[in-house]
PDB file of C-alpha atoms in Angstrom:
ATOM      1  CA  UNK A   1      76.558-114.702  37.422  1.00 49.00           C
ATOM      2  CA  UNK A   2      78.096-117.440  39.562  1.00 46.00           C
ATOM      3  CA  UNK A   3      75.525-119.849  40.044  1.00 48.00           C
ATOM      4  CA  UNK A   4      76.837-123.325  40.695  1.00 50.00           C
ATOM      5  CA  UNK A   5      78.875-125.139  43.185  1.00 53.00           C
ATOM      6  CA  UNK A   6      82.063-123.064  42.799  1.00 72.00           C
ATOM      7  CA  UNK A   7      84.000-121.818  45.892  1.00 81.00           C
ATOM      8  CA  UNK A   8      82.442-118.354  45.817  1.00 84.00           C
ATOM      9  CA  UNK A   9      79.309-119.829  46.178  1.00 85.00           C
ATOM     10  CA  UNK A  10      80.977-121.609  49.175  1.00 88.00           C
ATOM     11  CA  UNK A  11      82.034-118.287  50.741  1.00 92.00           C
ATOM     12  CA  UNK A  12      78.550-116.726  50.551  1.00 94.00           C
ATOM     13  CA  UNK A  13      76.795-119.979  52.264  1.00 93.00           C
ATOM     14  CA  UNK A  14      79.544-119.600  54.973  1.00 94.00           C
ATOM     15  CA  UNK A  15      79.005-115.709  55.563  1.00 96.00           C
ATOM     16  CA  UNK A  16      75.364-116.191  55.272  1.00 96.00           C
ATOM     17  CA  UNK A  17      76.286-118.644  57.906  1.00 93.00           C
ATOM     18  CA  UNK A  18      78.263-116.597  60.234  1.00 94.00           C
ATOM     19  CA  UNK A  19      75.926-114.157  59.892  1.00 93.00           C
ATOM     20  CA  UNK A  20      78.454-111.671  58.234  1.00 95.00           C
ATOM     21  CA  UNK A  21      76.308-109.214  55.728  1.00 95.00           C
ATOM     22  CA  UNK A  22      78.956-107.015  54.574  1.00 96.00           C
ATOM     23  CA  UNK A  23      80.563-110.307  53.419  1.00 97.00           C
ATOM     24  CA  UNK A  24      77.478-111.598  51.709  1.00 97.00           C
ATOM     25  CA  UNK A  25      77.395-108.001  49.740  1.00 97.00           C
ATOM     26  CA  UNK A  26      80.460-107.739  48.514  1.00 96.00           C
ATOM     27  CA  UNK A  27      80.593-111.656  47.153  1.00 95.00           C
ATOM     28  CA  UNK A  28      77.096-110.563  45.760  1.00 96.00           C
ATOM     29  CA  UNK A  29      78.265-107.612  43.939  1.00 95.00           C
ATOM     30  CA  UNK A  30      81.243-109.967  42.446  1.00 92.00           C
ATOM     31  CA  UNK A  31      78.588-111.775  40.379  1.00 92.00           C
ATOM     32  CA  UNK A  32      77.459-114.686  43.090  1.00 93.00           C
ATOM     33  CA  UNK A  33      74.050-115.813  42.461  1.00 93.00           C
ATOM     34  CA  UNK A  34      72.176-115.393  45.476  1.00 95.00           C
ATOM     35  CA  UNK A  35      70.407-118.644  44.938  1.00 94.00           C
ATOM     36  CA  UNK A  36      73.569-120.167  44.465  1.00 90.00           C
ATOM     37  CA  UNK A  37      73.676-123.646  45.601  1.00 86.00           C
ATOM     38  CA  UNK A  38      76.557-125.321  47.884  1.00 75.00           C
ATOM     39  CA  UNK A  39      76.359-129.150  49.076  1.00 70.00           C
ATOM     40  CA  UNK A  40      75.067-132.062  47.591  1.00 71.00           C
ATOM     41  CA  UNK A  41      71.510-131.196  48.882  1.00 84.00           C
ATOM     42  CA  UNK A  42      71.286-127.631  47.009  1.00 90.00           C
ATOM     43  CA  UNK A  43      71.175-125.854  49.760  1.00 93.00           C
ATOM     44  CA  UNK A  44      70.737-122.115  49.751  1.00 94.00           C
ATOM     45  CA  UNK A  45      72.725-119.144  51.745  1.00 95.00           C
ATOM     46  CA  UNK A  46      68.974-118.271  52.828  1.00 96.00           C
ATOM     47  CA  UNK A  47      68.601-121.591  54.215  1.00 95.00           C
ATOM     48  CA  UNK A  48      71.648-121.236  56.739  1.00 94.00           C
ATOM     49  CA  UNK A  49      71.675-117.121  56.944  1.00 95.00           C
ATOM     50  CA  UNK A  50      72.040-116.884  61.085  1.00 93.00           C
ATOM     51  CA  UNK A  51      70.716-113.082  61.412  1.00 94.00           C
ATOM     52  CA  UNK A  52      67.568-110.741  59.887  1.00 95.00           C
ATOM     53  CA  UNK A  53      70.337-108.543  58.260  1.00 96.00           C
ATOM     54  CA  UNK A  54      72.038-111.414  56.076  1.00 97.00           C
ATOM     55  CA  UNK A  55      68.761-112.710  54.650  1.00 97.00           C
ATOM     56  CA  UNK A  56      67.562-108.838  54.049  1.00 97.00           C
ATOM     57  CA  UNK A  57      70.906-108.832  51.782  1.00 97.00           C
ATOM     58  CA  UNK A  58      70.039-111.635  49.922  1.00 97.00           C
ATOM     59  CA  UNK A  59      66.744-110.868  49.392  1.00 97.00           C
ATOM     60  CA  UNK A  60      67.579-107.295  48.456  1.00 97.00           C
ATOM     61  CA  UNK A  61      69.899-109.531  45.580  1.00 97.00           C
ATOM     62  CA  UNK A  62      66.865-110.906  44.734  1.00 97.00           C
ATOM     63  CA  UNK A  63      67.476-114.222  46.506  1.00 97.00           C
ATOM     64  CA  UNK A  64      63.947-116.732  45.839  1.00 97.00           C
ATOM     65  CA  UNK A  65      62.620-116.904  49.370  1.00 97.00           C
ATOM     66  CA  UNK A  66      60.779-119.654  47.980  1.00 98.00           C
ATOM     67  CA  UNK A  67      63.277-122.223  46.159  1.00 97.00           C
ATOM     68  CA  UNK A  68      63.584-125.601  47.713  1.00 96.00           C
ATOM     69  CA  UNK A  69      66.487-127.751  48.172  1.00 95.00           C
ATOM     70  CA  UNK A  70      66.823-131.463  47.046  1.00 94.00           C
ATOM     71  CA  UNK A  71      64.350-132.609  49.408  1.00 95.00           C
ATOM     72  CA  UNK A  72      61.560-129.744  49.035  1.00 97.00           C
ATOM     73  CA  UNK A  73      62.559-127.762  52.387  1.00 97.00           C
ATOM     74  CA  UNK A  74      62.219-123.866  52.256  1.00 97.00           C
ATOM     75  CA  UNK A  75      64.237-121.339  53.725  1.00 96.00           C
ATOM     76  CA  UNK A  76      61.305-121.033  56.106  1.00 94.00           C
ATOM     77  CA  UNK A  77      61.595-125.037  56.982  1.00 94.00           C
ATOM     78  CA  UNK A  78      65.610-124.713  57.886  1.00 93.00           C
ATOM     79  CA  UNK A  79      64.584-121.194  59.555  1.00 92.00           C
ATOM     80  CA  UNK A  80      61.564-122.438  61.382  1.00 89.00           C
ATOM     81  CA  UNK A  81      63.864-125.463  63.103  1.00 86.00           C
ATOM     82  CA  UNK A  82      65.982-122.574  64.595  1.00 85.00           C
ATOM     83  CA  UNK A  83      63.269-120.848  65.740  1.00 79.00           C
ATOM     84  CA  UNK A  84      64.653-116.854  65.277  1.00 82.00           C
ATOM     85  CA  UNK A  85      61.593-114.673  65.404  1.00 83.00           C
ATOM     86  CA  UNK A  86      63.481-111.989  63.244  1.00 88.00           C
ATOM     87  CA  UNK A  87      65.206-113.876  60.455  1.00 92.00           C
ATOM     88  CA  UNK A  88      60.975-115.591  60.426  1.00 91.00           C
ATOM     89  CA  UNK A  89      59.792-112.652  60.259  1.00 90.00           C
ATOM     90  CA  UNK A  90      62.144-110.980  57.187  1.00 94.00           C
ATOM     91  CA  UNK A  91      61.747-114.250  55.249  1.00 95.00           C
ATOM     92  CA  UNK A  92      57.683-113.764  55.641  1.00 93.00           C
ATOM     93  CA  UNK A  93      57.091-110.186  54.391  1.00 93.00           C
ATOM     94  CA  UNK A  94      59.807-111.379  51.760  1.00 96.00           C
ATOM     95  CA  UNK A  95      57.191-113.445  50.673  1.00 95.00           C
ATOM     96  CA  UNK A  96      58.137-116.745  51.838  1.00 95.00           C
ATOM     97  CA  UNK A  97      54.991-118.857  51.350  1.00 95.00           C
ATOM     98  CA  UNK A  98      53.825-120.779  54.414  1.00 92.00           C
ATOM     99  CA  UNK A  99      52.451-123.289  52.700  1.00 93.00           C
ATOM    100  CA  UNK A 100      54.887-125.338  50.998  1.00 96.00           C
ATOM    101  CA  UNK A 101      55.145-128.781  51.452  1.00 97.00           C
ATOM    102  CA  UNK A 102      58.613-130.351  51.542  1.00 97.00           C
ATOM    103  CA  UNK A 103      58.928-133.623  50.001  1.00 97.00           C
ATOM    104  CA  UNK A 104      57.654-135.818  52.875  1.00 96.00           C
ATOM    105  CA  UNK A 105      54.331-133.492  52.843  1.00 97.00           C
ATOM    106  CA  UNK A 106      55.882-131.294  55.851  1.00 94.00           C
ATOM    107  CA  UNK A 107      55.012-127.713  56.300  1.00 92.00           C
ATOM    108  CA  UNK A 108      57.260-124.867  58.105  1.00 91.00           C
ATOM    109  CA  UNK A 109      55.176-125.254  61.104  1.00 87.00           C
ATOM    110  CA  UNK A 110      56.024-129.029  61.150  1.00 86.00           C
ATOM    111  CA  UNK A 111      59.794-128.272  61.355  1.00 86.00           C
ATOM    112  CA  UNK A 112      58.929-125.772  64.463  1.00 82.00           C
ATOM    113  CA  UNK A 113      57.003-128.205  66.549  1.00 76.00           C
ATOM    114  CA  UNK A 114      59.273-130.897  65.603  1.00 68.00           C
ATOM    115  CA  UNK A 115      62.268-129.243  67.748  1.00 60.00           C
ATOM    116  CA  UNK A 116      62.154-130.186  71.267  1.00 46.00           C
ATOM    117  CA  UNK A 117      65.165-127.322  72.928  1.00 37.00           C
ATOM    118  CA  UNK A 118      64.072-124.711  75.303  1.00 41.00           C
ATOM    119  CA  UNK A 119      64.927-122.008  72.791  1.00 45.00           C
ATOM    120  CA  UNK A 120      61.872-122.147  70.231  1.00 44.00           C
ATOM    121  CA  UNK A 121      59.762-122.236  74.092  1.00 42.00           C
ATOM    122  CA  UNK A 122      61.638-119.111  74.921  1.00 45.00           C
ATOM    123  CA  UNK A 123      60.814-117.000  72.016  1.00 46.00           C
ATOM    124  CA  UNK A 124      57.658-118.516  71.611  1.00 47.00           C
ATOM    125  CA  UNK A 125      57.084-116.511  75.427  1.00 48.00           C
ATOM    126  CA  UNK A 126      58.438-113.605  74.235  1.00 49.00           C
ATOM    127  CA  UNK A 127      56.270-112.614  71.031  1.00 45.00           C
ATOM    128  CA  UNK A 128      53.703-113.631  72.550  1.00 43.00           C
ATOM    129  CA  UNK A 129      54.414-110.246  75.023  1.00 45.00           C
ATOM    130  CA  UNK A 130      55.199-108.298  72.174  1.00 41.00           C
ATOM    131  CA  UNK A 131      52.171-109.299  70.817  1.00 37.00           C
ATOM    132  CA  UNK A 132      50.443-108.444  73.837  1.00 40.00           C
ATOM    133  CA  UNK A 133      51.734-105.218  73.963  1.00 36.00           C
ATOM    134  CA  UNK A 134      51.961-104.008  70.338  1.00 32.00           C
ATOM    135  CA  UNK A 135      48.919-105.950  69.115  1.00 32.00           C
ATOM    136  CA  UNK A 136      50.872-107.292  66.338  1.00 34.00           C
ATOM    137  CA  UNK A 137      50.413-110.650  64.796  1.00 31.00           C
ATOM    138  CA  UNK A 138      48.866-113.338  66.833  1.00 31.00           C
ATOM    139  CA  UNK A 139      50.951-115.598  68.835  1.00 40.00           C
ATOM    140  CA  UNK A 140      53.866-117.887  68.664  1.00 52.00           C
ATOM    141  CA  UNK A 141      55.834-119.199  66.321  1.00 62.00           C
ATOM    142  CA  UNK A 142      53.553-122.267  65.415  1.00 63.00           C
ATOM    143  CA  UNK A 143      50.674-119.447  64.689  1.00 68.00           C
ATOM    144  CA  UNK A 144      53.541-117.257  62.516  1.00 68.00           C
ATOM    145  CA  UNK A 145      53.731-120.067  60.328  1.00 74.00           C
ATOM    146  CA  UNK A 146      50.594-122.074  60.074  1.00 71.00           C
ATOM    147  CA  UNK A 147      49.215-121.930  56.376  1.00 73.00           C
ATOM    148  CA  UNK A 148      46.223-120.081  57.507  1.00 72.00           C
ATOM    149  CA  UNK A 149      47.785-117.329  59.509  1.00 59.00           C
ATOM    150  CA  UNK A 150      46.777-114.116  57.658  1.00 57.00           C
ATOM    151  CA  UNK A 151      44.743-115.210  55.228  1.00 51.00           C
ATOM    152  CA  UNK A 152      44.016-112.928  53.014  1.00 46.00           C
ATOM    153  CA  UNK A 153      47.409-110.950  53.675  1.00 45.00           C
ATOM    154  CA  UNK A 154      50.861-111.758  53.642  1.00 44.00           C
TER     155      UNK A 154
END
């Protein structure tokens, strides 16, 4: 299994990137280690994957939702900067654990409230309707990812 910097472990971080899952597959099923790292600060195709669907195909590869690049951040750190309720929400019932500290001591939630764009404010609005409606999981982003949200559960 390719597992290293090596150019097919460049292609997968780009895919994962462009949000292109067929891509990710097929470089998958030609031996590329879904944890394979790509830059000097080992970062992961789960880190960067732009969509739900790419990170489902690297998890299905058995991608660690869980490893950390060079300075401790999660998949669920990059992820939670971005603020995409869906790609959150795959990397969570993946098993991503919400509380992980990077190296600094930072949790996902940190990266979240750290981003000041209208975009995280946005979807923020909008679970909290579909939480409204569906009676689903309890508020925004920040409450997706604080440590303590579903305690006891995933």
């Amino acid at each position: 299994m390719i597992n290293g910097p090596s150019e097919l472990g460049r292609r997968l971080l780009e895919a994962s990137q462009r949000g292109e899952p067929s891509t990710v597959r097929a470089l998958l099923r030609d031996g590329v280690s879904p944890d394979a790292r790509w830059s000097e600060q080992g970062i992961t195709a789960l880190m960067v994957a732009i969509d739900a669907t790419t990170v489902q195909a690297l998890v299905s590869a058995g991608a660690d939702v869980n490893a950390q690049d060079d300075f401790g951040r999660t998949a669920l750190m990059w992820q939670a900067r971005r603020g995409d309720l869906t790609v959150l929400e795959s990397l969570l019932d993946a098993g991503a654990d919400r509380g992980l500290r990077d190296a600094e001591g930072r949790l996902a939630r940190d990266y979240a409230s750290s981003v000041s764009h209208d975009r995280v404010l946005r979807w923020r609005g909008k679970l909290t309707q579909f939480v409204w409606f569906h009676r689903w999981r309890n508020g925004a982003i920040l409450d997706l990812l604080d440590p303590e949200h579903g305690a006891g559960s995933k």
